[in-house]
Short mmCIF file of C-alpha atoms in Angstrom, two decimals:
data_model
loop_
_atom_site.label_atom_id
_atom_site.label_comp_id
_atom_site.label_asym_id
_atom_site.label_seq_id
_atom_site.Cartn_x
_atom_site.Cartn_y
_atom_site.Cartn_z
CA UNK A 147 85.47 106.58 122.79
CA UNK A 148 84.55 110.60 122.97
CA UNK A 149 87.25 112.91 123.52
CA UNK A 150 87.59 114.32 127.19
CA UNK A 151 89.52 117.32 125.97
CA UNK A 152 88.75 120.44 124.07
CA UNK A 153 89.62 120.61 120.26
CA UNK A 154 92.66 122.65 120.59
CA UNK A 155 94.51 119.36 121.78
CA UNK A 156 93.29 117.35 118.91
CA UNK A 157 96.14 117.89 116.71
CA UNK A 158 98.52 116.31 119.04
CA UNK A 159 98.73 112.61 118.34
CA UNK A 160 100.90 109.71 118.94
CA UNK A 161 102.34 108.60 115.62
CA UNK A 162 100.40 105.41 114.29
CA UNK A 163 101.28 102.80 111.85
CA UNK A 164 98.78 104.12 109.28
CA UNK A 165 99.99 107.71 109.79
CA UNK A 166 103.48 107.01 108.89
CA UNK A 167 104.19 107.06 105.25
CA UNK A 168 107.38 105.08 105.47
CA UNK A 169 110.24 103.98 107.79
CA UNK A 170 112.97 106.64 108.60
CA UNK A 171 116.00 106.37 106.45
CA UNK A 172 119.03 104.86 107.84
CA UNK A 173 121.10 108.37 107.10
CA UNK A 174 118.55 110.10 109.15
CA UNK A 175 118.62 107.66 112.19
CA UNK A 176 122.31 107.90 112.03
CA UNK A 177 122.24 111.70 112.23
CA UNK A 178 119.78 111.52 115.06
CA UNK A 179 122.27 109.36 117.04
CA UNK A 180 125.32 111.77 116.15
CA UNK A 181 125.42 113.36 119.50
CA UNK A 182 125.89 109.84 120.94
CA UNK A 183 129.45 109.79 119.81
CA UNK A 184 130.88 112.61 122.07
CA UNK A 185 128.61 111.43 124.86
CA UNK A 186 129.94 107.83 124.51
CA UNK A 187 133.56 109.08 124.02
CA UNK A 188 133.26 110.61 127.42
CA UNK A 189 131.26 108.09 129.22
CA UNK A 190 133.46 105.13 128.60
CA UNK A 191 136.62 106.66 130.05
CA UNK A 192 134.73 107.93 132.96
CA UNK A 193 133.77 104.56 133.87
CA UNK A 194 136.90 102.46 132.90
CA UNK A 195 140.06 104.87 132.69
CA UNK A 196 139.63 107.78 134.87
CA UNK A 197 139.42 106.21 138.27
CA UNK A 198 142.71 104.34 137.93
CA UNK A 199 144.39 107.45 136.02
CA UNK A 200 143.14 109.93 138.84
CA UNK A 201 144.42 107.26 141.56
CA UNK A 202 147.71 106.67 139.86
CA UNK A 203 148.66 109.98 138.35
CA UNK A 204 146.81 112.55 140.66
CA UNK A 205 147.20 110.90 144.02
CA UNK A 206 143.45 110.44 144.76
CA UNK A 207 142.51 107.58 146.99
CA UNK A 208 140.71 104.49 145.69
CA UNK A 209 138.09 105.12 148.39
CA UNK A 210 137.80 108.63 147.71
CA UNK A 211 137.34 108.09 143.87
CA UNK A 212 134.55 105.37 144.67
CA UNK A 213 132.66 107.79 146.89
CA UNK A 214 132.82 110.69 144.48
CA UNK A 215 131.51 108.78 141.60
CA UNK A 216 128.77 107.11 143.83
CA UNK A 217 127.54 110.67 144.91
CA UNK A 218 127.94 112.00 141.24
CA UNK A 219 126.00 109.34 139.55
CA UNK A 220 123.33 109.66 142.29
CA UNK A 221 122.95 113.18 141.63
CA UNK A 222 122.87 112.44 137.89
CA UNK A 223 120.10 110.02 138.61
CA UNK A 224 118.12 112.45 140.75
CA UNK A 225 118.14 115.02 137.69
CA UNK A 226 116.47 112.54 135.41
CA UNK A 227 113.00 112.73 136.46
CA UNK A 228 113.11 116.57 136.74
CA UNK A 229 114.60 116.88 133.29
CA UNK A 230 112.03 114.46 131.67
CA UNK A 231 109.14 116.26 133.18
CA UNK A 232 110.46 119.69 132.30
CA UNK A 233 111.27 118.32 128.71
CA UNK A 234 107.60 117.31 128.37
CA UNK A 235 106.32 120.51 129.45
CA UNK A 236 108.63 122.70 127.39
CA UNK A 237 106.96 124.71 124.67
CA UNK A 238 109.10 126.60 122.13
CA UNK A 239 109.02 127.16 118.55
CA UNK A 240 112.05 124.82 118.30
CA UNK A 241 110.18 121.95 119.89
CA UNK A 242 110.20 120.19 123.46
CA UNK A 243 113.35 118.26 123.03
CA UNK A 244 115.84 120.00 120.78
CA UNK A 245 116.42 123.20 123.10
CA UNK A 246 117.47 120.92 125.98
CA UNK A 247 119.79 118.76 123.81
CA UNK A 248 121.41 122.16 122.49
CA UNK A 249 121.78 123.57 126.08
CA UNK A 250 123.00 120.44 127.54
CA UNK A 251 125.50 119.83 124.96
CA UNK A 252 127.31 123.21 125.64
CA UNK A 253 127.26 122.46 129.34
CA UNK A 254 128.68 119.02 128.71
CA UNK A 255 131.58 120.36 126.43
CA UNK A 256 132.60 122.96 129.06
CA UNK A 257 132.73 120.20 131.95
CA UNK A 258 134.41 117.76 129.79
CA UNK A 259 137.18 120.05 129.13
CA UNK A 260 137.91 120.55 132.76
CA UNK A 261 137.57 116.69 133.45
CA UNK A 262 140.00 115.46 130.60
CA UNK A 263 142.35 118.44 130.74
CA UNK A 264 142.71 118.92 134.53
CA UNK A 265 144.59 122.19 135.38
CA UNK A 266 147.01 122.58 138.36
CA UNK A 267 146.54 120.42 141.66
CA UNK A 268 143.56 117.95 141.18
CA UNK A 269 141.69 117.66 144.44
CA UNK A 270 138.88 115.93 145.69
CA UNK A 271 136.92 119.16 145.54
CA UNK A 272 138.03 119.63 141.77
CA UNK A 273 136.72 116.31 140.47
CA UNK A 274 133.57 116.51 142.64
CA UNK A 275 132.65 119.88 141.07
CA UNK A 276 133.59 119.05 137.50
CA UNK A 277 131.54 115.90 137.81
CA UNK A 278 128.40 117.91 139.10
CA UNK A 279 128.26 120.03 136.04
CA UNK A 280 129.23 117.22 133.50
CA UNK A 281 126.34 114.95 134.84
CA UNK A 282 124.02 117.99 134.39
CA UNK A 283 124.97 118.67 130.76
CA UNK A 284 124.86 114.71 130.10
CA UNK A 285 121.30 114.37 131.46
CA UNK A 286 120.04 117.52 129.53
CA UNK A 287 121.38 115.78 126.26
CA UNK A 288 120.50 112.17 127.01
CA UNK A 289 116.71 112.21 128.52
CA UNK A 290 115.27 114.35 125.76
CA UNK A 291 116.98 112.43 123.02
CA UNK A 292 115.64 109.20 124.46
CA UNK A 293 112.09 110.68 124.53
CA UNK A 294 112.31 112.08 120.97
CA UNK A 295 113.56 108.80 119.71
CA UNK A 296 110.70 106.95 121.26
CA UNK A 297 108.23 109.49 119.52
CA UNK A 298 109.48 109.24 115.97
CA UNK A 299 107.60 105.97 115.40
CA UNK A 300 104.76 104.09 117.10
CA UNK A 301 105.59 100.61 115.33
CA UNK A 302 106.83 97.89 117.72
CA UNK A 303 109.70 96.53 115.59
CA UNK A 304 110.46 99.97 113.96
CA UNK A 305 111.21 101.41 117.58
CA UNK A 306 113.61 98.47 118.01
CA UNK A 307 115.28 99.49 114.86
CA UNK A 308 115.66 103.19 115.95
CA UNK A 309 117.08 102.12 119.30
CA UNK A 310 119.60 99.65 117.25
CA UNK A 311 120.86 102.48 115.15
CA UNK A 312 121.65 104.57 118.36
CA UNK A 313 123.19 101.43 119.91
CA UNK A 314 125.43 100.91 116.81
CA UNK A 315 126.56 104.31 116.60
CA UNK A 316 127.15 104.41 120.35
CA UNK A 317 129.24 101.07 120.04
CA UNK A 318 131.16 102.65 116.89
CA UNK A 319 131.90 105.63 119.07
CA UNK A 320 133.33 103.44 121.87
CA UNK A 321 135.45 101.64 119.53
CA UNK A 322 137.01 104.88 118.14
CA UNK A 323 137.46 105.98 121.82
CA UNK A 324 139.18 102.70 122.92
CA UNK A 325 141.71 102.95 120.04
CA UNK A 326 143.09 106.27 121.53
CA UNK A 327 144.34 104.61 124.80
CA UNK A 328 145.37 101.65 123.04
CA UNK A 329 147.75 103.84 120.80
CA UNK A 330 148.60 105.56 124.10
CA UNK A 331 149.85 102.26 125.78
CA UNK A 332 151.94 101.52 122.53
CA UNK A 333 153.47 105.07 122.40
CA UNK A 334 153.89 105.85 126.05
CA UNK A 335 152.88 102.98 128.21
CA UNK A 336 151.35 104.14 131.64
CA UNK A 337 151.05 107.75 130.62
CA UNK A 338 147.51 108.46 131.99
CA UNK A 339 147.68 112.16 131.14
CA UNK A 340 148.20 111.37 127.53
CA UNK A 341 145.22 108.80 127.61
CA UNK A 342 142.87 111.41 129.17
CA UNK A 343 144.14 114.19 126.63
CA UNK A 344 143.36 111.90 123.50
CA UNK A 345 139.92 110.93 124.71
CA UNK A 346 139.12 114.33 125.80
CA UNK A 347 140.23 115.80 122.77
CA UNK A 348 137.89 113.52 120.73
CA UNK A 349 134.96 114.49 122.79
CA UNK A 350 135.72 118.20 122.19
CA UNK A 351 136.15 117.66 118.53
CA UNK A 352 132.89 115.69 118.06
CA UNK A 353 130.41 117.85 120.28
CA UNK A 354 129.57 120.53 117.90
CA UNK A 355 129.10 118.30 114.70
CA UNK A 356 127.17 115.75 116.74
CA UNK A 357 124.80 118.43 118.22
CA UNK A 358 124.25 119.96 114.61
CA UNK A 359 123.40 116.56 113.06
CA UNK A 360 121.17 115.38 115.89
CA UNK A 361 119.29 118.71 116.07
CA UNK A 362 118.43 118.60 112.45
CA UNK A 363 117.80 115.11 111.91
CA UNK A 364 113.98 115.27 112.42
CA UNK A 365 111.22 117.83 112.91
CA UNK A 366 109.34 117.57 116.16
CA UNK A 367 105.71 117.01 116.35
CA UNK A 368 103.31 120.18 116.84
CA UNK A 369 102.99 121.07 120.33
CA UNK A 370 99.70 121.27 122.16
CA UNK A 371 99.01 124.46 124.34
CA UNK A 372 100.20 124.33 127.72
CA UNK A 373 97.58 123.48 130.36
CA UNK A 374 96.27 126.08 132.96
CA UNK A 375 97.12 123.95 135.85
CA UNK A 376 100.27 121.70 136.31
CA UNK A 377 100.34 118.81 138.59
CA UNK A 378 103.27 119.04 141.05
CA UNK A 379 106.32 116.99 139.82
CA UNK A 380 106.53 114.77 142.75
CA UNK A 381 102.90 113.61 142.21
CA UNK A 382 103.36 113.07 138.41
CA UNK A 383 106.70 110.91 139.17
CA UNK A 384 104.72 108.88 141.98
CA UNK A 385 102.02 108.07 139.27
CA UNK A 386 104.63 106.96 136.70
CA UNK A 387 106.42 104.83 139.23
CA UNK A 388 103.20 103.11 140.04
CA UNK A 389 103.27 101.41 136.62
CA UNK A 390 103.98 97.71 137.24
CA UNK A 391 105.33 97.08 133.84
CA UNK A 392 107.65 99.95 134.04
CA UNK A 393 109.06 98.87 137.34
CA UNK A 394 109.96 95.45 135.91
CA UNK A 395 111.83 96.98 133.05
CA UNK A 396 113.63 99.22 135.43
CA UNK A 397 114.65 96.60 137.67
CA UNK A 398 115.94 94.49 134.74
CA UNK A 399 117.94 97.49 133.42
CA UNK A 400 119.40 98.34 136.75
CA UNK A 401 120.48 94.62 137.05
CA UNK A 402 122.02 94.33 133.39
CA UNK A 403 123.71 97.68 133.85
CA UNK A 404 125.11 96.70 137.19
CA UNK A 405 126.65 93.60 135.80
CA UNK A 406 128.16 95.67 132.96
CA UNK A 407 129.75 98.41 135.06
CA UNK A 408 130.89 95.96 137.53
CA UNK A 409 133.03 94.53 134.71
CA UNK A 410 133.90 97.86 133.28
CA UNK A 411 135.20 99.30 136.61
CA UNK A 412 137.53 96.34 137.27
CA UNK A 413 138.58 95.21 133.93
CA UNK A 414 141.86 97.47 133.89
CA UNK A 415 142.88 95.92 137.43
CA UNK A 416 141.83 92.45 136.38
CA UNK A 417 143.83 92.32 132.97
CA UNK A 418 146.88 94.51 134.61
CA UNK A 419 147.18 92.61 137.79
CA UNK A 420 145.52 89.15 137.73
CA UNK A 421 146.38 88.41 134.19
CA UNK A 422 149.87 90.20 134.35
CA UNK A 423 149.17 91.78 130.98
CA UNK A 424 149.07 95.69 131.62
CA UNK A 425 149.79 95.92 127.75
CA UNK A 426 146.43 94.65 127.10
CA UNK A 427 144.59 96.92 129.65
CA UNK A 428 143.10 99.00 126.87
CA UNK A 429 143.34 96.51 124.00
CA UNK A 430 141.22 93.90 125.57
CA UNK A 431 138.29 96.56 125.73
CA UNK A 432 139.04 97.62 122.05
CA UNK A 433 138.99 93.87 121.06
CA UNK A 434 135.46 93.59 122.58
CA UNK A 435 134.09 96.51 120.89
CA UNK A 436 135.52 95.68 117.45
CA UNK A 437 132.95 92.74 117.68
CA UNK A 438 130.43 94.82 119.59
CA UNK A 439 129.52 97.17 116.71
CA UNK A 440 128.05 94.12 114.85
CA UNK A 441 126.03 92.96 117.99
CA UNK A 442 123.23 95.53 117.44
CA UNK A 443 122.22 94.20 114.04
CA UNK A 444 122.41 90.74 115.28
CA UNK A 445 119.96 91.23 118.12
CA UNK A 446 117.75 93.33 115.85
CA UNK A 447 117.27 90.25 113.66
CA UNK A 448 116.62 87.98 116.76
CA UNK A 449 114.21 90.57 118.20
CA UNK A 450 111.98 90.72 115.16
CA UNK A 451 111.72 86.81 115.41
CA UNK A 452 111.36 86.54 119.31
CA UNK A 453 109.87 89.86 120.17
CA UNK A 454 111.66 92.27 122.65
CA UNK A 455 111.36 90.74 126.03
CA UNK A 456 112.17 87.41 124.88
CA UNK A 457 115.22 88.56 123.15
CA UNK A 458 116.40 90.40 126.25
CA UNK A 459 116.14 87.24 128.28
CA UNK A 460 118.29 85.42 125.56
CA UNK A 461 120.88 88.01 125.83
CA UNK A 462 121.14 87.95 129.54
CA UNK A 463 121.50 84.29 129.63
CA UNK A 464 124.29 84.50 127.15
CA UNK A 465 125.99 87.08 129.38
CA UNK A 466 125.65 84.77 132.43
CA UNK A 467 127.42 82.08 130.60
CA UNK A 468 130.10 84.27 129.33
CA UNK A 469 130.78 85.70 132.85
CA UNK A 470 130.84 82.21 134.60
CA UNK A 471 133.22 81.11 131.80
CA UNK A 472 135.77 83.60 133.39
CA UNK A 473 135.95 81.59 136.50
CA UNK A 474 138.00 79.08 134.22
CA UNK A 475 140.55 81.64 133.05
CA UNK A 476 144.14 81.81 134.66
CA UNK A 477 147.13 83.98 133.74
CA UNK A 478 148.38 81.39 131.54
CA UNK A 479 145.18 80.99 129.48
CA UNK A 480 144.90 84.42 127.69
CA UNK A 481 143.57 82.78 124.75
CA UNK A 482 140.51 81.65 126.63
CA UNK A 483 140.13 85.36 127.99
CA UNK A 484 140.16 86.42 124.19
CA UNK A 485 137.59 83.94 123.34
CA UNK A 486 135.12 85.01 126.05
CA UNK A 487 135.74 88.67 125.02
CA UNK A 488 134.84 87.86 121.60
CA UNK A 489 131.54 86.58 122.77
CA UNK A 490 131.12 89.14 125.20
CA UNK A 491 131.22 91.59 122.27
CA UNK A 492 128.74 89.91 120.13
CA UNK A 493 126.25 89.87 123.17
CA UNK A 494 126.93 93.49 124.09
CA UNK A 495 124.02 95.59 124.93
CA UNK A 496 121.41 93.23 123.90
CA UNK A 497 119.45 93.55 126.98
CA UNK A 498 119.74 97.29 127.10
CA UNK A 499 118.58 97.74 123.49
CA UNK A 500 115.48 95.79 123.94
CA UNK A 501 114.53 97.10 127.40
CA UNK A 502 114.84 100.70 125.86
CA UNK A 503 112.67 99.95 123.00
CA UNK A 504 109.99 98.50 125.50
CA UNK A 505 109.83 101.82 127.37
CA UNK A 506 108.15 103.68 124.53
CA UNK A 507 105.56 100.77 124.43
CA UNK A 508 104.79 101.09 128.12
CA UNK A 509 104.40 105.00 127.54
CA UNK A 510 101.92 104.16 124.73
CA UNK A 511 99.93 102.10 127.36
CA UNK A 512 100.02 104.88 129.77
CA UNK A 513 98.68 107.37 127.17
CA UNK A 514 95.93 104.76 126.62
CA UNK A 515 95.08 104.42 130.29
CA UNK A 516 95.42 108.23 131.21
CA UNK A 517 95.01 110.07 128.10
CA UNK A 518 98.10 112.20 128.78
CA UNK A 519 101.81 112.13 127.19
CA UNK A 520 104.57 111.20 129.64
CA UNK A 521 107.07 109.94 127.13
CA UNK A 522 110.02 111.98 128.42
CA UNK A 523 109.34 111.20 132.10
CA UNK A 524 108.97 107.47 131.32
CA UNK A 525 112.43 107.59 129.64
CA UNK A 526 113.94 109.69 132.35
CA UNK A 527 113.04 107.05 135.17
CA UNK A 528 114.43 104.43 132.83
CA UNK A 529 117.64 106.33 132.47
CA UNK A 530 117.67 106.77 136.32
CA UNK A 531 117.78 103.02 136.82
CA UNK A 532 120.80 102.63 134.44
CA UNK A 533 122.68 105.52 136.17
CA UNK A 534 122.00 104.40 139.63
CA UNK A 535 123.23 100.91 138.60
CA UNK A 536 126.55 102.51 137.40
CA UNK A 537 127.14 104.33 140.44
CA UNK A 538 126.18 101.23 142.42
CA UNK A 539 128.80 99.39 140.45
CA UNK A 540 131.77 101.71 140.90
CA UNK A 541 130.67 102.59 144.54
CA UNK A 542 130.56 98.79 145.39
CA UNK A 543 133.11 97.04 143.17
CA UNK A 544 136.05 99.28 143.97
CA UNK A 545 135.44 99.35 147.76
CA UNK A 546 134.77 95.71 147.68
CA UNK A 547 138.13 94.60 146.09
CA UNK A 548 139.89 97.18 148.32
CA UNK A 549 138.35 95.65 151.37
CA UNK A 550 139.55 92.23 149.91
CA UNK A 551 142.93 93.63 150.06
CA UNK A 552 143.57 94.72 146.51
CA UNK A 553 145.62 97.89 146.26
CA UNK A 554 147.01 98.91 142.73
CA UNK A 555 149.97 100.86 144.32
CA UNK A 556 151.21 97.76 146.30
CA UNK A 557 152.37 94.25 145.70
CA UNK A 558 149.21 91.92 146.14
CA UNK A 559 149.31 88.34 147.14
CA UNK A 560 147.81 85.49 144.71
CA UNK A 561 145.01 85.07 147.03
CA UNK A 562 143.91 88.74 146.88
CA UNK A 563 144.44 88.75 143.09
CA UNK A 564 142.17 85.71 142.99
CA UNK A 565 139.51 87.45 144.97
CA UNK A 566 139.71 90.17 142.44
CA UNK A 567 139.01 87.61 139.58
CA UNK A 568 136.07 86.14 141.40
CA UNK A 569 134.36 89.52 142.05
CA UNK A 570 135.01 90.31 138.19
CA UNK A 571 133.31 87.06 137.03
CA UNK A 572 130.42 86.42 139.64
CA UNK A 573 129.19 89.94 139.96
CA UNK A 574 128.21 90.33 136.43
CA UNK A 575 127.03 86.75 136.14
CA UNK A 576 124.47 87.14 139.06
CA UNK A 577 123.37 90.63 137.90
CA UNK A 578 122.46 89.26 134.24
CA UNK A 579 120.80 86.36 135.84
CA UNK A 580 118.45 88.65 137.87
CA UNK A 581 117.94 90.86 134.82
CA UNK A 582 116.67 87.87 132.81
CA UNK A 583 114.29 86.69 135.51
CA UNK A 584 112.72 90.14 136.10
CA UNK A 585 111.86 90.67 132.47
CA UNK A 586 110.76 86.90 131.54
CA UNK A 587 107.18 86.51 130.57
CA UNK A 588 106.74 90.21 130.27
CA UNK A 589 102.96 90.84 129.08
CA UNK A 590 103.45 93.72 126.83
CA UNK A 591 104.56 91.86 123.82
CA UNK A 592 103.98 92.54 119.98
CA UNK A 593 100.38 91.47 120.02
CA UNK A 594 99.39 93.17 123.27
CA UNK A 595 101.07 96.44 121.95
CA UNK A 596 99.14 96.01 118.61
CA UNK A 597 96.01 96.23 120.59
CA UNK A 598 97.20 99.34 122.53
CA UNK A 599 97.98 101.04 119.24
CA UNK A 600 94.50 100.04 117.81
CA UNK A 601 92.85 101.37 120.91
CA UNK A 602 94.90 104.73 120.81
CA UNK A 603 93.67 105.14 117.21
CA UNK A 604 90.02 104.42 118.00
CA UNK A 605 90.24 107.09 121.06
CA UNK A 606 90.89 109.71 118.54
CA UNK A 607 93.31 112.47 118.35
CA UNK A 608 92.85 113.98 121.80
CA UNK A 609 95.60 113.54 124.08
CA UNK A 610 96.47 115.66 127.28
CA UNK A 611 99.64 117.37 127.10
CA UNK A 612 102.20 116.77 129.86
CA UNK A 613 101.15 118.78 132.94
#
């Protein structure tokens, strides 16, 4: 097919299988993922520990916490398409993605310091303002990094491998983060301020080295010249959101993330009050993530055999079975809870991993159909689905169990605690089942993607830059 664009754009090509001399080394992929350590070290306590600590130690109400996190994550989600589009448009001698990651990292570090080391009387306004800037920095790191990761290779399974390295580094960071509150529970049980200080210290210690490694891991591709006219951002986002393949992946990722975060937002309350084991409130998550570190390589092998979407379906079905198994757990059957947590660790992140790797394939098809590069925008709307699900999980689960009568500052009846346990089990099970249903039979499999790549190669080197 003849090129539709002037020669000045012809050096800007999507990476192809033939053009790549070899696979990226493991060490370079680890370096690329290094900034995930401080991000994960902040993200986990934000979802799991910070709400109960701010309730119990700083006097904020459960309803106020749920509302603040709901609004904060929705704000975070609204930022995603904007950052993705602006990242695609950015033209600097350092590349498109790296300037955003560097600036976002600095803002993220500053906000994290105020979040984990609160000064004076903590109010609703203090927490809301801190989360505002925290999420802004987080988005400026996450979206360009996801886009950059999708651009490193055009190979179907290599993209899964790159996503797997990032998943394993993230899981390792989560494991390291979880060790800290576990130590705090054994040293000074119930000291929420100590937990926040330990986890915040890890974030601040890791952010600068993580940024340095990530920003120097790979060179970015040569940039095309900026177009004379730019399409309005709203119109661009509308075009991308009209992609039916992307909508299926967005819905599936929303569902799987919703299930994960319903579990995460309730696990401290579940273990402390329903199981009557507050000494395991942090340790159970640690137990899960010990095995979760090995989950990525396991599902990568399965993905090589089954393909991405079939592996995502398999992983979600496993999650459904595990969460329904929680209905059999009673306070005197702690061993069963440990067994299910072990299984949860081995299934951890399987759906998210495969769905994220699929996004780059869909962006390839968009390049073929429209001859323009929207990788950053595609990953931004994918991230938007996950962040919106996180907001929904916290904003729904906490008020729901509160409506059912649960109060962490009061004595709860057996019926109330049983309601807490049911929400903890059924909520994630339903969400994971819906995720599997949405992505089953996904048409852009390995063979279809190979056709897309061959068509892109035949199309020539001309691609329109992001407008």
